[in-house]
Amino acid sequence: MHRGKGMKFVGDSRVSAERKPNIPKDYSEYPGKTEAFWPDFLLKEWLVGAVFLIGFLCLTVAHPSPLERIADPTDTGYIPLPDWYFLFLYQLLKYTYASGPYNILGTVVIPGLAFGGLMLAPFIDRGPERRPSKRPFATGFMLLAFAAIFYLTWQAVDMHDWAAAEQQGKITKTVEVDKEAEGYQIYQASCIGCHGENLEGKSGVGPALVGSGHTADEVKDIARNGFKNMPAGIFKGTDEELDKLADYVADVAKK
């Protein structure tokens, strides 16, 4: 008899002596508990995605994007507003402990700790339970983060001046102005800081002069005596320069 012939050696009682094909169990053995990835699961995902896509397209058709005028880097009175998913960070920077000399806290430290905690929560709470009530740490941290984001977002929306924002971003009529004219050179030296490069005005600083309808005499009077938020004595040029400036602005004001 050859050595080992007809004998079976099993080193571990947990290992079966009989070889069995490595075939996974059929899904029918788990009724109601699982389903095939293809096509059952993917079909459901595609249907849900299609519904959301159609709804989003209908929303964009019914409410087009609220476009604003072309950005002007010289407009210091413009108050920007981030997209809705960044409003909570925008609101956080309004508080004294997270702005000014403590700006690093509001931009790096606090958001870093919050998002870092969310990322580490699954590794800290490694229990086998799946019920939220039996995972107090992960559940509590998630609820705290949700409440903080919701509150800060609501505060940012409530405190924002939407009427002023609509005016500062309003698309106004643009007119080609002659920047080689002598009147524009005088305007550039005295008025461009408040009324814009193309006399379109700047939000919170000066109104638009394009289409304002001011006559040359009215422009002279405003330059000397001021008007509304514009103080008197802004124009420092000579009377001859004032005449040229007034004629130039009055011509643009008619357009």
PDB file of N, CA, C and O in Angstrom, residues 95-106:
ATOM      1  N   TYR A  95     -19.127  86.508  12.940  1.00  0.00           N
ATOM      2  CA  TYR A  95     -19.010  86.575  14.386  1.00  0.00           C
ATOM      3  C   TYR A  95     -17.601  87.031  14.777  1.00  0.00           C
ATOM      4  O   TYR A  95     -16.614  86.720  14.095  1.00  0.00           O
ATOM      5  N   THR A  96     -17.514  87.734  15.892  1.00  0.00           N
ATOM      6  CA  THR A  96     -16.241  88.344  16.299  1.00  0.00           C
ATOM      7  C   THR A  96     -15.179  87.300  16.623  1.00  0.00           C
ATOM      8  O   THR A  96     -13.991  87.545  16.397  1.00  0.00           O
ATOM      9  N   TYR A  97     -15.568  86.152  17.139  1.00  0.00           N
ATOM     10  CA  TYR A  97     -14.584  85.140  17.509  1.00  0.00           C
ATOM     11  C   TYR A  97     -14.049  84.374  16.297  1.00  0.00           C
ATOM     12  O   TYR A  97     -13.146  83.543  16.439  1.00  0.00           O
ATOM     13  N   ALA A  98     -14.606  84.623  15.105  1.00  0.00           N
ATOM     14  CA  ALA A  98     -14.165  83.907  13.911  1.00  0.00           C
ATOM     15  C   ALA A  98     -13.814  84.856  12.770  1.00  0.00           C
ATOM     16  O   ALA A  98     -13.731  84.431  11.617  1.00  0.00           O
ATOM     17  N   SER A  99     -13.624  86.137  13.064  1.00  0.00           N
ATOM     18  CA  SER A  99     -13.304  87.104  12.024  1.00  0.00           C
ATOM     19  C   SER A  99     -12.240  88.064  12.542  1.00  0.00           C
ATOM     20  O   SER A  99     -11.822  87.984  13.707  1.00  0.00           O
ATOM     21  N   GLY A 100     -11.819  88.982  11.691  1.00  0.00           N
ATOM     22  CA  GLY A 100     -10.804  89.949  12.093  1.00  0.00           C
ATOM     23  C   GLY A 100      -9.503  89.263  12.456  1.00  0.00           C
ATOM     24  O   GLY A 100      -8.973  88.451  11.685  1.00  0.00           O
ATOM     25  N   PRO A 101      -8.953  89.534  13.644  1.00  0.00           N
ATOM     26  CA  PRO A 101      -7.694  88.892  14.041  1.00  0.00           C
ATOM     27  C   PRO A 101      -7.837  87.389  14.264  1.00  0.00           C
ATOM     28  O   PRO A 101      -6.838  86.671  14.308  1.00  0.00           O
ATOM     29  N   TYR A 102      -9.071  86.916  14.419  1.00  0.00           N
ATOM     30  CA  TYR A 102      -9.309  85.489  14.629  1.00  0.00           C
ATOM     31  C   TYR A 102      -9.823  84.823  13.342  1.00  0.00           C
ATOM     32  O   TYR A 102     -10.508  83.798  13.395  1.00  0.00           O
ATOM     33  N   ASN A 103      -9.512  85.406  12.220  1.00  0.00           N
ATOM     34  CA  ASN A 103     -10.022  84.905  10.944  1.00  0.00           C
ATOM     35  C   ASN A 103      -9.583  83.470  10.672  1.00  0.00           C
ATOM     36  O   ASN A 103     -10.308  82.692  10.045  1.00  0.00           O
ATOM     37  N   ILE A 104      -8.409  83.107  11.157  1.00  0.00           N
ATOM     38  CA  ILE A 104      -7.911  81.753  10.946  1.00  0.00           C
ATOM     39  C   ILE A 104      -8.803  80.720  11.641  1.00  0.00           C
ATOM     40  O   ILE A 104      -8.933  79.579  11.190  1.00  0.00           O
ATOM     41  N   LEU A 105      -9.445  81.125  12.746  1.00  0.00           N
ATOM     42  CA  LEU A 105     -10.351  80.207  13.444  1.00  0.00           C
ATOM     43  C   LEU A 105     -11.593  79.927  12.606  1.00  0.00           C
ATOM     44  O   LEU A 105     -12.055  78.785  12.536  1.00  0.00           O
ATOM     45  N   GLY A 106     -12.133  80.987  11.988  1.00  0.00           N
ATOM     46  CA  GLY A 106     -13.361  80.815  11.217  1.00  0.00           C
ATOM     47  C   GLY A 106     -13.155  80.178   9.865  1.00  0.00           C
ATOM     48  O   GLY A 106     -14.097  79.591   9.309  1.00  0.00           O
TER      49      GLY A 106
END
